[in-house]
Amino acid sequence: MKKMYIGGDFVEGVSKRTFPIENPATEETLDDVPRAGDEDANRAVAAAVEAQKNWSFTPAIERCQQLHEVARRLREHLQEIATLMTLEGGKPLIENMDEVEWVAACFDYYAEMGRNEIGRVIAPVQRHQINLVIKEPYGVVACIVPWNYPLLLLAWKLAPALAAGNTVVVKPSEYTPLSTLLMAERALQHLPPGVVNIVTGYGPEVGEPLVTHPQTDVVAFTGSVTTGRRINMLAAERLKKTHLELGGNDPLIVCDDVDLDVAVRGAVWAAYLNMGQVCTSGERFYVFESVARKFIDRFVDFTRSLRIGNPMGPDVDLGPMISATQREKVEAKLEQSRRLGAQVLCGGKRPERFSRGYYFEPTVVTEVNHSMPLMREETFGPIAPIMVVRDIEEAVQLANDSQYGLGANILTNSLEYALTAAERIKAGTFWINDPLTDNDAGPFGGMRLSGIGRELGSEGLEAFRDTKHIHMDYKLEAKPYWYPYDWSKCRKTD
Ligand code: NAD
């Protein structure tokens, strides 16, 4: 059994209850972890509160060195961590190796950002005044994360929160706690005890106690809209700060001026990366009608050529989905849309050659419209619904016909198409010819239902810093506006 990480020690849960972690490719149990409850949440928050007293006043340059050390250790253990991520999450090893490197890069980025400045000096309004705007940590941050990029989405919170001087309690997904605990073991133990704490378990049992705890100051959450709404309601009652990175239903527009082979490769990758279980997966495809027939044929051929199999590889493009439940949700959504007239051109079922594991064939669907759940709601699975559009006007109008606003994509060589869409589509990130790519220095997050706040970039650091204005007069002398009042300047009225 694995233990949780609280106050610098690996510990059992107070209740001693545990739950199993499954390998989604084989359905075998990998290990058990503590099923934490509110007493464990209290212990972890107490450790974080204690550690905060020193961490917040640790010189920024020292915090910088410690965060670079996290990055160095992650790279040293990259293969081992990526392997465990693959076993518990089902994403191909090649993608998890990338993910660990991105996590390390994120720590390097915020190591430098955090030591760079802690505010600004503003212009005084009187002589002898100096006015400082100081950025300081909030205190204790609760980070609640999902399973699809378990370490990356944690790093986007953990690295800036620590760089800003906060201490943290992490609640990984109940599907993927093992790699988070391994990260603590391999890459976080040089940090002072209590600076990072990890509690494992289910959202309502240990996530909610973190949200409602009087000594957690900020809740940074990535996950579904439903959970985000629940967390925001609990936090609002307590006037607690939240950052919410929620679901998406991203459009991808294919214009009539593209090299179709390149466009197909980009669009297929956007649809099926990590079995479509990416918050910014291409979930709705709008193709100009003059190239639609050829594009769809090639999209289907290329989809059929993808290699499904054991995510440990080699020579595999797609692994299993995360769980039986997630696969059933996707199947149900596909079936609903089929009943409304959608046509499945390939895929749409479980591959026959696997007797175990949550595999599903990548699926291309046409004859779709915006009355269908596939086009209106987040699918979070390997389904690519393609709709034919007349022109850029119709593509933009349909792209915007959504309650979400996380990301949006266009493939084109036309500056006019690209910038017309970029200017008008509601989305936190707009990708031109390079779907789903992140940049640590570029803010990431959603408009509309897709979230509140931004991660990464300077915005991502700001999310974990509170603002204090220090107003000083370096010469202590009586002010003319202090008591007793001098009434001579007031004109007498009759
Ligand atoms: P989820 O909302 O079910 O769970 C996310 C986390 O919240 C888990 O750790 C879970 O245990 C916890 N949780 C659940 N109920 C809770 C509660 N009542 N209180 C506190 N914590 C609770 O989401 P998921 O299935 O793990 O992840 C998939 C979702 O995440 C998708 O909707 C996807 O779009 C979204 N996502 C968004 C981004 C982004 O950056 N915008 C990135 C990745 C995933």
Short mmCIF file of C-alpha atoms in Angstrom, two decimals, residues 65 142 328:
data_model
loop_
_atom_site.label_atom_id
_atom_site.label_comp_id
_atom_site.label_asym_id
_atom_site.label_seq_id
_atom_site.Cartn_x
_atom_site.Cartn_y
_atom_site.Cartn_z
CA GLN A 65 16.87 27.30 -6.21
CA ALA A 142 -5.70 23.63 -2.03
CA GLU A 328 -19.73 4.30 -21.18
#
